[in-house]
CSV table of C-alpha atoms in Angstrom, one decimal:
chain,number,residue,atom,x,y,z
A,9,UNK,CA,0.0,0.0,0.0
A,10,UNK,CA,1.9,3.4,-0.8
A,11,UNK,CA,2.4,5.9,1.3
A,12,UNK,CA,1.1,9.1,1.4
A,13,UNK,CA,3.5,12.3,0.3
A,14,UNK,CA,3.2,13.9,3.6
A,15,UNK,CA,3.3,11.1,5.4
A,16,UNK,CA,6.7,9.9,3.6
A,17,UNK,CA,8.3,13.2,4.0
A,18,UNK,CA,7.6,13.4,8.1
A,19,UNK,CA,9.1,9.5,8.0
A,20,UNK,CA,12.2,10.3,5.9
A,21,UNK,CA,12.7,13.0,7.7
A,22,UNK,CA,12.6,11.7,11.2
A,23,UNK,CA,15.1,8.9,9.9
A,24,UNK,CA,17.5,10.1,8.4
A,25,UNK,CA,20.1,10.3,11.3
A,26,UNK,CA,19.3,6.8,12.6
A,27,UNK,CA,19.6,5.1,9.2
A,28,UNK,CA,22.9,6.8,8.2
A,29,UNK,CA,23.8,4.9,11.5
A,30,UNK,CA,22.3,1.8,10.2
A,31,UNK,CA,23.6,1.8,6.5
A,32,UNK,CA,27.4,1.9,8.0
A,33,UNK,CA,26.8,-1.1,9.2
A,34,UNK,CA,25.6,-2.4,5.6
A,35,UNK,CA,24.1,-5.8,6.1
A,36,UNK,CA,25.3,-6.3,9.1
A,37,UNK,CA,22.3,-5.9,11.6
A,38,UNK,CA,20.1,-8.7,10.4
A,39,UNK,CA,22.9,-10.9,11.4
A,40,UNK,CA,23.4,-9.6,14.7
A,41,UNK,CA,19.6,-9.9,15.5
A,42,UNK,CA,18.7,-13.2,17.8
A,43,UNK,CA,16.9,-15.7,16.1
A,44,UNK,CA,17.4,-13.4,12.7
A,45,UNK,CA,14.3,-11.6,13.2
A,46,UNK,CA,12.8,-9.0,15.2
A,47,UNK,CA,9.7,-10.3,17.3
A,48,UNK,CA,6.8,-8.1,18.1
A,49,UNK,CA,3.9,-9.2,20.2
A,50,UNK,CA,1.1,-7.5,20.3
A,51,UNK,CA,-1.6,-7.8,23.4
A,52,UNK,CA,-4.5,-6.6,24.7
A,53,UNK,CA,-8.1,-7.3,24.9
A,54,UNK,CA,-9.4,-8.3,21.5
A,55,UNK,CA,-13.1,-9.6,21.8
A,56,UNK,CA,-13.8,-7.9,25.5
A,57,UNK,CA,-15.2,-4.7,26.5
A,58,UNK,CA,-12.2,-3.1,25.2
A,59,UNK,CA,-11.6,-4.5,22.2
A,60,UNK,CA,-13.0,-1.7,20.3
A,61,UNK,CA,-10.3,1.1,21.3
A,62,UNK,CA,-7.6,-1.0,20.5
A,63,UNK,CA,-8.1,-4.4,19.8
A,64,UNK,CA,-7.4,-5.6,16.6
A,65,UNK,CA,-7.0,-2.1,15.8
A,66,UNK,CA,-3.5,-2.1,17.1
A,67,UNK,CA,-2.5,-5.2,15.7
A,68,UNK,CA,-3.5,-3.3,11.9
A,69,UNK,CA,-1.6,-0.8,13.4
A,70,UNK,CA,1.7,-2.5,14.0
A,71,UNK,CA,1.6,-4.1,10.9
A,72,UNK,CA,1.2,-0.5,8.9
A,73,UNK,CA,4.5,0.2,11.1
A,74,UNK,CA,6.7,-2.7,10.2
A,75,UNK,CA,5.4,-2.1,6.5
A,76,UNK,CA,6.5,1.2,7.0
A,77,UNK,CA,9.7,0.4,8.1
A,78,UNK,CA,10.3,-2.4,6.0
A,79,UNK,CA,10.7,0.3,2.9
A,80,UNK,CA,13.3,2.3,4.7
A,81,UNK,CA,15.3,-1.3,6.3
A,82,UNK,CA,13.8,-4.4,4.0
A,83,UNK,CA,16.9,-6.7,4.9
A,84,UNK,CA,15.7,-7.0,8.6
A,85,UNK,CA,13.0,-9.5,9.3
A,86,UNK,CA,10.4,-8.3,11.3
A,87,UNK,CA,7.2,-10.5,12.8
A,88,UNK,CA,3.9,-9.3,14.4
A,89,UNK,CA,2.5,-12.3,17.1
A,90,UNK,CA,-0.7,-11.6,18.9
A,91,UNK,CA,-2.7,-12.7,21.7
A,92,UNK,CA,-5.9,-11.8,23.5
A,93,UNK,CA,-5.6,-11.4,27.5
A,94,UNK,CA,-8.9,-11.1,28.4
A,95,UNK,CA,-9.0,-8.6,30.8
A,96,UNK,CA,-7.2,-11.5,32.8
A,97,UNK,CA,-3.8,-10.4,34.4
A,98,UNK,CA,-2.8,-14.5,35.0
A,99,UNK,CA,-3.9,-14.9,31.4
A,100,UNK,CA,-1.9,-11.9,30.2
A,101,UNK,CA,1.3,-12.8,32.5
A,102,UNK,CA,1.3,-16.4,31.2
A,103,UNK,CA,1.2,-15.8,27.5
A,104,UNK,CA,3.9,-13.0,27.7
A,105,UNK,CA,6.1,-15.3,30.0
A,106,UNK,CA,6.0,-17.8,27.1
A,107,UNK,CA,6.5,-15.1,24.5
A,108,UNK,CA,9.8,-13.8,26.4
A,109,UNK,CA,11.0,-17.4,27.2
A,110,UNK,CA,10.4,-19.2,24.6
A,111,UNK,CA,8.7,-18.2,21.8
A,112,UNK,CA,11.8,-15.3,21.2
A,113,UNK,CA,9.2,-12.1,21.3
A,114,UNK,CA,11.8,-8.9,21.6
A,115,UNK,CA,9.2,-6.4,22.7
A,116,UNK,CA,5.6,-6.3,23.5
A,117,UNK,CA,3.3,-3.5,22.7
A,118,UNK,CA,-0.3,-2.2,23.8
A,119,UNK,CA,-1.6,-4.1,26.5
A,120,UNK,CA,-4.3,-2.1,27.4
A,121,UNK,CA,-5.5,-3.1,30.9
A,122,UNK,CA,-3.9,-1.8,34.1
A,123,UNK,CA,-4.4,-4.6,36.0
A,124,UNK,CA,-2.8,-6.5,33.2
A,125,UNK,CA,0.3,-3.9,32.8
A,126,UNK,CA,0.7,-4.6,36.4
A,127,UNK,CA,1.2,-8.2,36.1
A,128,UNK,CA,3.5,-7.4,32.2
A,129,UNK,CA,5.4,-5.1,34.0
A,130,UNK,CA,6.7,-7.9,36.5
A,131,UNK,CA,7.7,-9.9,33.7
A,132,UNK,CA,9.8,-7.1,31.6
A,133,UNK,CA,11.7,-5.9,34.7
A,134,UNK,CA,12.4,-9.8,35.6
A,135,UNK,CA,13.7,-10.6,32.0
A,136,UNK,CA,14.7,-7.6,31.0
A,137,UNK,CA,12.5,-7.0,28.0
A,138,UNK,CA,10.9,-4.3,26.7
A,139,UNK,CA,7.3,-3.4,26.8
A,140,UNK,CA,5.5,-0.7,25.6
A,141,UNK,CA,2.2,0.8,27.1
A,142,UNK,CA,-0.6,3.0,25.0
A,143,UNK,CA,-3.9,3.1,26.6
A,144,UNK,CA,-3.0,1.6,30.3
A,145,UNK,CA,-4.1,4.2,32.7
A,146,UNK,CA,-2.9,3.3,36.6
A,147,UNK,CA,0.1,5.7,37.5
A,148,UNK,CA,1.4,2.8,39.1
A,149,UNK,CA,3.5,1.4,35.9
A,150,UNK,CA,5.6,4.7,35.5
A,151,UNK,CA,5.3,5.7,39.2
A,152,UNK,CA,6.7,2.9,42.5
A,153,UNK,CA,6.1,0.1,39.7
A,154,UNK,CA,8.2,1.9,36.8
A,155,UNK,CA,11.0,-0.1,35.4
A,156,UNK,CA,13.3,1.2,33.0
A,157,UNK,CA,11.7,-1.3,30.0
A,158,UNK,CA,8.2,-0.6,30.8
A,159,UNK,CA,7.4,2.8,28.8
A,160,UNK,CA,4.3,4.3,28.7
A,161,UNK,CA,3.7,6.1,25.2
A,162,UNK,CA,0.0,7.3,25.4
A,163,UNK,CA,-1.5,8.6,29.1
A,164,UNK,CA,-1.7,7.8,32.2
A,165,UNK,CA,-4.6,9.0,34.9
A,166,UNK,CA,-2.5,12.0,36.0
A,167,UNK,CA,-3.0,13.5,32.1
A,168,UNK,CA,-6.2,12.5,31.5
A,169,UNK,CA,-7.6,14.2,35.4
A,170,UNK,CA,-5.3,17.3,35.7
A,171,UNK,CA,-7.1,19.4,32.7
A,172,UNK,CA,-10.4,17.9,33.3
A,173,UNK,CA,-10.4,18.7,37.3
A,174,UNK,CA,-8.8,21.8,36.9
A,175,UNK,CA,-10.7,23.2,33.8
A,176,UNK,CA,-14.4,22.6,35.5
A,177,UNK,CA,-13.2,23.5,39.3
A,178,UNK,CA,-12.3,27.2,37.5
A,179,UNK,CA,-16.0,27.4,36.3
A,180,UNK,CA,-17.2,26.4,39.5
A,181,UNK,CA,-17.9,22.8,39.3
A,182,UNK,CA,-15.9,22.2,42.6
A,183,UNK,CA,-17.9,18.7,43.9
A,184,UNK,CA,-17.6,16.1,42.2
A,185,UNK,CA,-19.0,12.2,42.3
A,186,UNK,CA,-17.1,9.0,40.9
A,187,UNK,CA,-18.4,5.7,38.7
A,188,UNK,CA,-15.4,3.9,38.3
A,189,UNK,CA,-14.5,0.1,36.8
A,190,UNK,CA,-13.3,-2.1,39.3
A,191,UNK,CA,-9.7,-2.7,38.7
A,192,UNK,CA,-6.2,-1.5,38.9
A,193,UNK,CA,-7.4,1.3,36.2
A,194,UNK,CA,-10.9,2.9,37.9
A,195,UNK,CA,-9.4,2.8,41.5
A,196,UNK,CA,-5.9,4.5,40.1
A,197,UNK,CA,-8.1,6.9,38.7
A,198,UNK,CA,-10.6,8.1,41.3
A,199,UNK,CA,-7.1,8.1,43.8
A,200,UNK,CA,-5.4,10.7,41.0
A,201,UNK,CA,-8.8,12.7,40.8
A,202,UNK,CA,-9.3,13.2,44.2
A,203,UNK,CA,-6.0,14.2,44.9
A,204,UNK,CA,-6.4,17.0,42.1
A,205,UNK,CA,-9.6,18.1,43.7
A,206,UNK,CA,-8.0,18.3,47.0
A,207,UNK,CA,-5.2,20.6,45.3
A,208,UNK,CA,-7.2,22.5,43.6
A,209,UNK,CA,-9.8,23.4,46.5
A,210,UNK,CA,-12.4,20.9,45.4
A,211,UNK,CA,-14.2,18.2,46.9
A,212,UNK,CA,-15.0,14.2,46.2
A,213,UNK,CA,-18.4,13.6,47.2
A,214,UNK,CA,-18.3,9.8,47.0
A,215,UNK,CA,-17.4,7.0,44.9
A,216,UNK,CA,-18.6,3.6,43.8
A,217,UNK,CA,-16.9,0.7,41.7
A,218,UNK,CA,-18.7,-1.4,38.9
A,219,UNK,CA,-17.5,-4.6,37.6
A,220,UNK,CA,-15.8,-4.9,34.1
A,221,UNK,CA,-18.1,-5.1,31.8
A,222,UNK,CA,-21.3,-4.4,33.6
A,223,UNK,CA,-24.4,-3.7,31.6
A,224,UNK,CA,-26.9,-2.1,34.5
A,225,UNK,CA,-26.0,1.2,35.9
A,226,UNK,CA,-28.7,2.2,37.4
A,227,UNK,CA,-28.0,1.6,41.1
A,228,UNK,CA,-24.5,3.7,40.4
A,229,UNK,CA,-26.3,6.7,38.5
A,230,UNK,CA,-29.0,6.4,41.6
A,231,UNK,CA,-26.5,7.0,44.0
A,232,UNK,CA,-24.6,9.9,41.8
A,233,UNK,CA,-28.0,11.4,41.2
A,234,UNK,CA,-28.3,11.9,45.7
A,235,UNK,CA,-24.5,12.5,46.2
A,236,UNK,CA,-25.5,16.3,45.1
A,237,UNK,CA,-22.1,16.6,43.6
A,238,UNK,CA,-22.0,19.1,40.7
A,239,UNK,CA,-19.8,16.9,38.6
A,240,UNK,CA,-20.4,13.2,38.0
A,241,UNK,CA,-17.3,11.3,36.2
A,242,UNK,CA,-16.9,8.3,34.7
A,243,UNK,CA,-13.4,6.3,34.8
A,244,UNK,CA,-14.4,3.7,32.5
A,245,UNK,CA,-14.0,3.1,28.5
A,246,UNK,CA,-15.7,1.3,25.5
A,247,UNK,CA,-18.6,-0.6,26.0
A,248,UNK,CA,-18.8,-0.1,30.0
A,249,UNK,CA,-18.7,4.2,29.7
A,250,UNK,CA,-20.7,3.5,26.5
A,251,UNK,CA,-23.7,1.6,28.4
A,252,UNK,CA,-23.2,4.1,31.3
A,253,UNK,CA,-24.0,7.2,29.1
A,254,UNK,CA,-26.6,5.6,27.2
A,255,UNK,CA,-28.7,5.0,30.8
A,256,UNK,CA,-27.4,8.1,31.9
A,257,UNK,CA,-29.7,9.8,28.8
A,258,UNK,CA,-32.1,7.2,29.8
A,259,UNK,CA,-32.7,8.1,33.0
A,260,UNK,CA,-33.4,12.0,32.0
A,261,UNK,CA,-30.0,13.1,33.9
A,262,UNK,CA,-28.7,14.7,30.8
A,263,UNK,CA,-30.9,17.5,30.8
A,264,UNK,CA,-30.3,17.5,35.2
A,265,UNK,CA,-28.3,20.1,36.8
A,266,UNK,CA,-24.9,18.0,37.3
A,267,UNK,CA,-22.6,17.6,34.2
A,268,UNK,CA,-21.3,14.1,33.1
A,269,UNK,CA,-17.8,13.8,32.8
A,270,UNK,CA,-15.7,11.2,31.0
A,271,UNK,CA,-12.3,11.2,32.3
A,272,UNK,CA,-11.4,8.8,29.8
A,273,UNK,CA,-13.2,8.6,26.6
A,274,UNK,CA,-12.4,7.0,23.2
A,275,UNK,CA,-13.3,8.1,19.2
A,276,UNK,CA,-14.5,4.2,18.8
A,277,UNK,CA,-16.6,5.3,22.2
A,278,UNK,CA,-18.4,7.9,20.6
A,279,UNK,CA,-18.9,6.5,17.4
A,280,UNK,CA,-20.9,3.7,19.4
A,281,UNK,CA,-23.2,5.7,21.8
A,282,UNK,CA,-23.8,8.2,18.8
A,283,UNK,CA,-23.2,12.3,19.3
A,284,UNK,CA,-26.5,12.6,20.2
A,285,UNK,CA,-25.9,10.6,23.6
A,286,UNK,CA,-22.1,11.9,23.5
A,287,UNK,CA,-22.7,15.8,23.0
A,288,UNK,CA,-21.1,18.0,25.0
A,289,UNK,CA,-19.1,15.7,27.0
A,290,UNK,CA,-15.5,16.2,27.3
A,291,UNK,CA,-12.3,14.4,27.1
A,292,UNK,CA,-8.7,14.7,27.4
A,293,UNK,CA,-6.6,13.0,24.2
A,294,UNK,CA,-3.0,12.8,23.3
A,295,UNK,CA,-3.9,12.1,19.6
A,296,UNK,CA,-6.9,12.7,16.9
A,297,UNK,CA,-7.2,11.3,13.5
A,298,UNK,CA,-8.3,14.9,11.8
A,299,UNK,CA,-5.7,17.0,13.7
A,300,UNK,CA,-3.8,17.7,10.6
A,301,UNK,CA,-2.8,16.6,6.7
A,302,UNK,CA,-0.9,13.9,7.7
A,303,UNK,CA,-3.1,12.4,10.7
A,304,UNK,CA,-5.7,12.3,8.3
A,305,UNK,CA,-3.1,10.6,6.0
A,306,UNK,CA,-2.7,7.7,8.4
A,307,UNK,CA,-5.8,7.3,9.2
A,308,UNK,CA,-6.5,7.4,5.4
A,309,UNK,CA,-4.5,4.1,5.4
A,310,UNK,CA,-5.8,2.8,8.5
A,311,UNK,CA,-9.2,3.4,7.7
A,312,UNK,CA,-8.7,0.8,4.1
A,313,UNK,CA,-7.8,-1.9,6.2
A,314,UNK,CA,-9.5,-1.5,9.2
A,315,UNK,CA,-13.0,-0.2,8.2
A,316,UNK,CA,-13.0,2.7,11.4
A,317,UNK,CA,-10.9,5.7,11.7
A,318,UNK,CA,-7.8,4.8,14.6
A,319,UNK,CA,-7.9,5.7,18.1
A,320,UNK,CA,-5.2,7.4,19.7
A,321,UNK,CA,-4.0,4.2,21.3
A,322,UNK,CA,-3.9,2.7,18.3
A,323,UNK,CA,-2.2,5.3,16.6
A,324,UNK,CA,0.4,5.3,19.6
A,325,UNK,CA,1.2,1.6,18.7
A,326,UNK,CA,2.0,2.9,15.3
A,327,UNK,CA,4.3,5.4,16.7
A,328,UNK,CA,6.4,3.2,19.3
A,329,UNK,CA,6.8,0.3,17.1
A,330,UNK,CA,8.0,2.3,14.4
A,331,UNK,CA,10.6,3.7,17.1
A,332,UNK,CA,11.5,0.7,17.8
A,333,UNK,CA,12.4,-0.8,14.8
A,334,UNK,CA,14.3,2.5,14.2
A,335,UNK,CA,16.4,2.1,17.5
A,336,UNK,CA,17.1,-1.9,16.2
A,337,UNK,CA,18.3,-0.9,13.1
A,338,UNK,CA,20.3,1.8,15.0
A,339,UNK,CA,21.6,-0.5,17.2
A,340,UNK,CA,22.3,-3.6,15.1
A,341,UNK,CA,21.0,-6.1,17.7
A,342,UNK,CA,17.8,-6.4,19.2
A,343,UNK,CA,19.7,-6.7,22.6
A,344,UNK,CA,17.2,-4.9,25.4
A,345,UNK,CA,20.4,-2.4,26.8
A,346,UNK,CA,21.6,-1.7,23.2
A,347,UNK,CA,18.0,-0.9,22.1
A,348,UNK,CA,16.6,1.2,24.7
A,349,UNK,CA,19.7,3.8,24.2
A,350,UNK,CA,18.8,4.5,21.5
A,351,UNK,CA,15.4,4.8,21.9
A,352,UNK,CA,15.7,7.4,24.4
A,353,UNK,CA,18.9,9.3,22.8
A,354,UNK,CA,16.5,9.9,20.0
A,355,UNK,CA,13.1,12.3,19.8
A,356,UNK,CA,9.7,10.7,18.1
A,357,UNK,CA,8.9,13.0,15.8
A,358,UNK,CA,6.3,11.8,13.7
A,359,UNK,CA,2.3,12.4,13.1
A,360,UNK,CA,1.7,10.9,16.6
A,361,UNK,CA,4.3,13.7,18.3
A,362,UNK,CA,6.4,15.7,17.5
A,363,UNK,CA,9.9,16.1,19.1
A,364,UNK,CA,8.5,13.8,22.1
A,365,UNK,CA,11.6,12.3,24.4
A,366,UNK,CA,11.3,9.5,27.1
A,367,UNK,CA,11.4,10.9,30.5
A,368,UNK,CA,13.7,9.5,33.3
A,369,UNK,CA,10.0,7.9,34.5
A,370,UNK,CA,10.0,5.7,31.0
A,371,UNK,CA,6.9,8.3,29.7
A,372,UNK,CA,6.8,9.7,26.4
A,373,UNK,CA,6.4,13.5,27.1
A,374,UNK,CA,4.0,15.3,24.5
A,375,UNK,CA,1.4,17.4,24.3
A,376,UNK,CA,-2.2,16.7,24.7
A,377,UNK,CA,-5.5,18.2,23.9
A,378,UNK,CA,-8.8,18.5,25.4
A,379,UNK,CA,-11.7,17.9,23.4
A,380,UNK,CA,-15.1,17.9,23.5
A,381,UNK,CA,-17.9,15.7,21.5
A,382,UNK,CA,-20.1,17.8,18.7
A,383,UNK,CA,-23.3,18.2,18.8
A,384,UNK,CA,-24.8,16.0,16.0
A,385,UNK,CA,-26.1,19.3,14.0
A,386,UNK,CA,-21.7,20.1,13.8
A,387,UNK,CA,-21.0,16.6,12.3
A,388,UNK,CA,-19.3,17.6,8.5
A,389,UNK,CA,-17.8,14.3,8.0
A,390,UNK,CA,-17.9,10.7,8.9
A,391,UNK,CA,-15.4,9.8,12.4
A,392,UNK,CA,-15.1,13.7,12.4
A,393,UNK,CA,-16.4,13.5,16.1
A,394,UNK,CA,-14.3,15.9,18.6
A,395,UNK,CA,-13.6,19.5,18.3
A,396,UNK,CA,-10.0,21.0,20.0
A,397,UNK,CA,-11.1,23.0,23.1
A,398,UNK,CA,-7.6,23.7,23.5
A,399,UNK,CA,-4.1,22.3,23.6
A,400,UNK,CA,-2.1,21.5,26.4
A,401,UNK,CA,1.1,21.6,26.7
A,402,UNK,CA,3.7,18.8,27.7
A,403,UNK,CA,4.6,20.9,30.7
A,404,UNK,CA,1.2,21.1,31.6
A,405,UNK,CA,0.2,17.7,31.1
A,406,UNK,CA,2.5,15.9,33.1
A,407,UNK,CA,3.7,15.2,37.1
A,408,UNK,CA,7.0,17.2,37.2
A,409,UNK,CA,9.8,14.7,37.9
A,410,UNK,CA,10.1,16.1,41.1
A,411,UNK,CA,7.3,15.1,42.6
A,412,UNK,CA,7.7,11.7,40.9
A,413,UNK,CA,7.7,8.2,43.1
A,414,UNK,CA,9.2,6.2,40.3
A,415,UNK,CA,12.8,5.2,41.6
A,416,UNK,CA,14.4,6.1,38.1
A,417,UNK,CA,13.5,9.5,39.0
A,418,UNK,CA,14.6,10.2,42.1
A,419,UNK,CA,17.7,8.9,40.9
A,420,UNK,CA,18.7,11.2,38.3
């Protein structure tokens, strides 16, 4: 599938320093690489509640990426495996044991579940792998739980509350009231959130914890609805904040006097409640497909295969595969050490970020934007679903290294 000019020109340009590295070692790197060929796995939930956001989404997107890279570097062998955890951290841990022991998988990417990064993470820092995060949310992995292979290329709960919180507290919405999933991810969240609140004057009302996947809300919105709280936020995704808004129209609260809130909020999300159910509500993003000619682009090519326009964590799988191939071809050798050097000696600059460097913490550090769902009347194009309240700045976005408890941190 050719690529698009603009797309070309932003890859050959953020290349050209690490393959002059590479072509002085002519053929050598493929030889250097164990088993002759780079393994990829690729995990997350494929046929769960959060299959939609990334899925088999990121596994179309990895592919793009090596097929990509492939153009620029065709004598190194490069395979995509992939599994489906579940939503299971024992299931998740046991297939990427096997895939790091003996199956020969260099790197794994997406993952998706916190609970399930938790569990990963063990495994990369044990074996010294790498692993690469998009849409995991717990501050956990790059906070006490960071390891210097686990990186975290999309969000985590601190960027997704701290524009949100601080935002709506400005405008007066200073009480707020939780629905949360039940796992590593919701509980992470609705810690981060009320700690903003606290530091920003506000105050948590409450909180109460669904089950992944649930399907009846509405005992949680019941108890939102007498917590009084200005603010009612959801820290789920796909089908659970889906079903959540749905009832939440249901149930006549979107025309009530609190404001729904979805702290974390997908384009595949959207595109299933509809913008008539989604109006209004608002979202922090560190990607979007129509940001720009060569967003659009990708997603162009995406799009063909795929049959939806890509979510930001699949576009962020994209992006950090792509990096990593780069770094290998850099390196010579898929050895972990070799490869990671490079990886963060060298800036992502491409339609996912632009001059984005890994932080002492393992996260990617780029910008963000906070965007809220059109109203159905605003729609001028198919997947066209957010419009850019405004951008926010890496600086902005992030917990400042110095008030980091990742170890890695406080080291430097």
């Amino acid at each position: 599938m050719p690529l698009r000019g603009g797309l070309v020109c932003a890859l050959l340009k953020s290349t050209v320093g690490v393959f002059a590295a590479w072509a002085l070692m002519a053929g050598s790197s493929a030889a250097q690489l164990s088993d002759g060929v780079v393994k990829i796995g690729v995990i997350n939930d494929q046929s769960g509640p959060l299959a939609d956001l990334a899925g088999p989404g990121s596994i179309v997107a990895a592919k793009l990426a090596v097929e990509d890279f492939q153009k620029l570097a065709p004598s190194i062998k490069v395979e995509i495996v992939a599994a489906d955890h579940q939503n299971k951290p024992d299931v998740g841990a046991q297939i990427v044991r096997r895939w790091y022991g003996v199956d020969g998988v260099d790197m794994v990417v997406d993952v998706g579940n916190s609970a399930v990064a938790l569990a990963v993470q063990a495994l990369a820092r044990e074996r010294n792998k790498l692993v690469i995060y998009s849409a995991v949310g717990t501050a956990e992995i790059t906070g006490r739980q960071c390891a210097p292979t686990g990186l975290a290329w999309l969000h985590d709960n601190y960027n997704l509350v701290a524009g949100p919180i601080r935002k709506l507290k400005s405008q007066g919405l200073d009480t707020w009231f939780f629905i949360a999933a039940d796992y590593a991810f919701g509980r992470n969240m609705v810690a981060e959130s009320q700690g903003m609140l606290a530091s920003v004057g506000g105050k948590s009302q409450g909180s109460v914890f669904h089950p992944l996947g649930n399907a009846d809300y509405g005992s949680f919105l019941l108890q939102a609805q007498t917590s009084g709280a200005k603010v009612v936020a959801f820290a789920n995704a796909g089908e659970q904040l889906v079903s959540a808004m749905k009832q939440w129209n249901e149930f006549g609260m979107g025309h009530g006097p609190q404001k729904a809130v979805a702290l974390l909020m997908f384009l595949t999300d959207v595109h299933s409640m509809g913008l008539e159910v989604a109006k209004g509500l608002t979202t922090i993003t560190a990607w979007y497909w129509d940001l720009d000619d060569e967003t659009r682009a990708f997603a162009k090519r995406f799009f063909t295969v795929h049959r939806a326009m890509p979510t930001a964590p699949q576009a962020a799988v994209y992006s950090s595969v792509l990096h990593y191939l780069k770094a290998v071809a850099a390196a010579g050798s898929d050895d972990t050490d070799r490869v990671l050097e490079r990886m963060r000696a060298t800036a992502v600059d491409d339609f996912y970020a632009r001059g984005a460097m890994l932080r002492a913490d393992s996260k990617l550090y780029h910008d963000f934007y906070l965007v809220q769902a059109k109203e159905p009347k605003e729609l001028d194009k198919p997947w066209a679903y957010y419009k850019i309240v405004e951008k926010i700045a890496a600086k902005d976005a992030y917990r400042p290294l110095s008030e980091s408890d990742c170890p890695l941190a406080s080291s430097k």
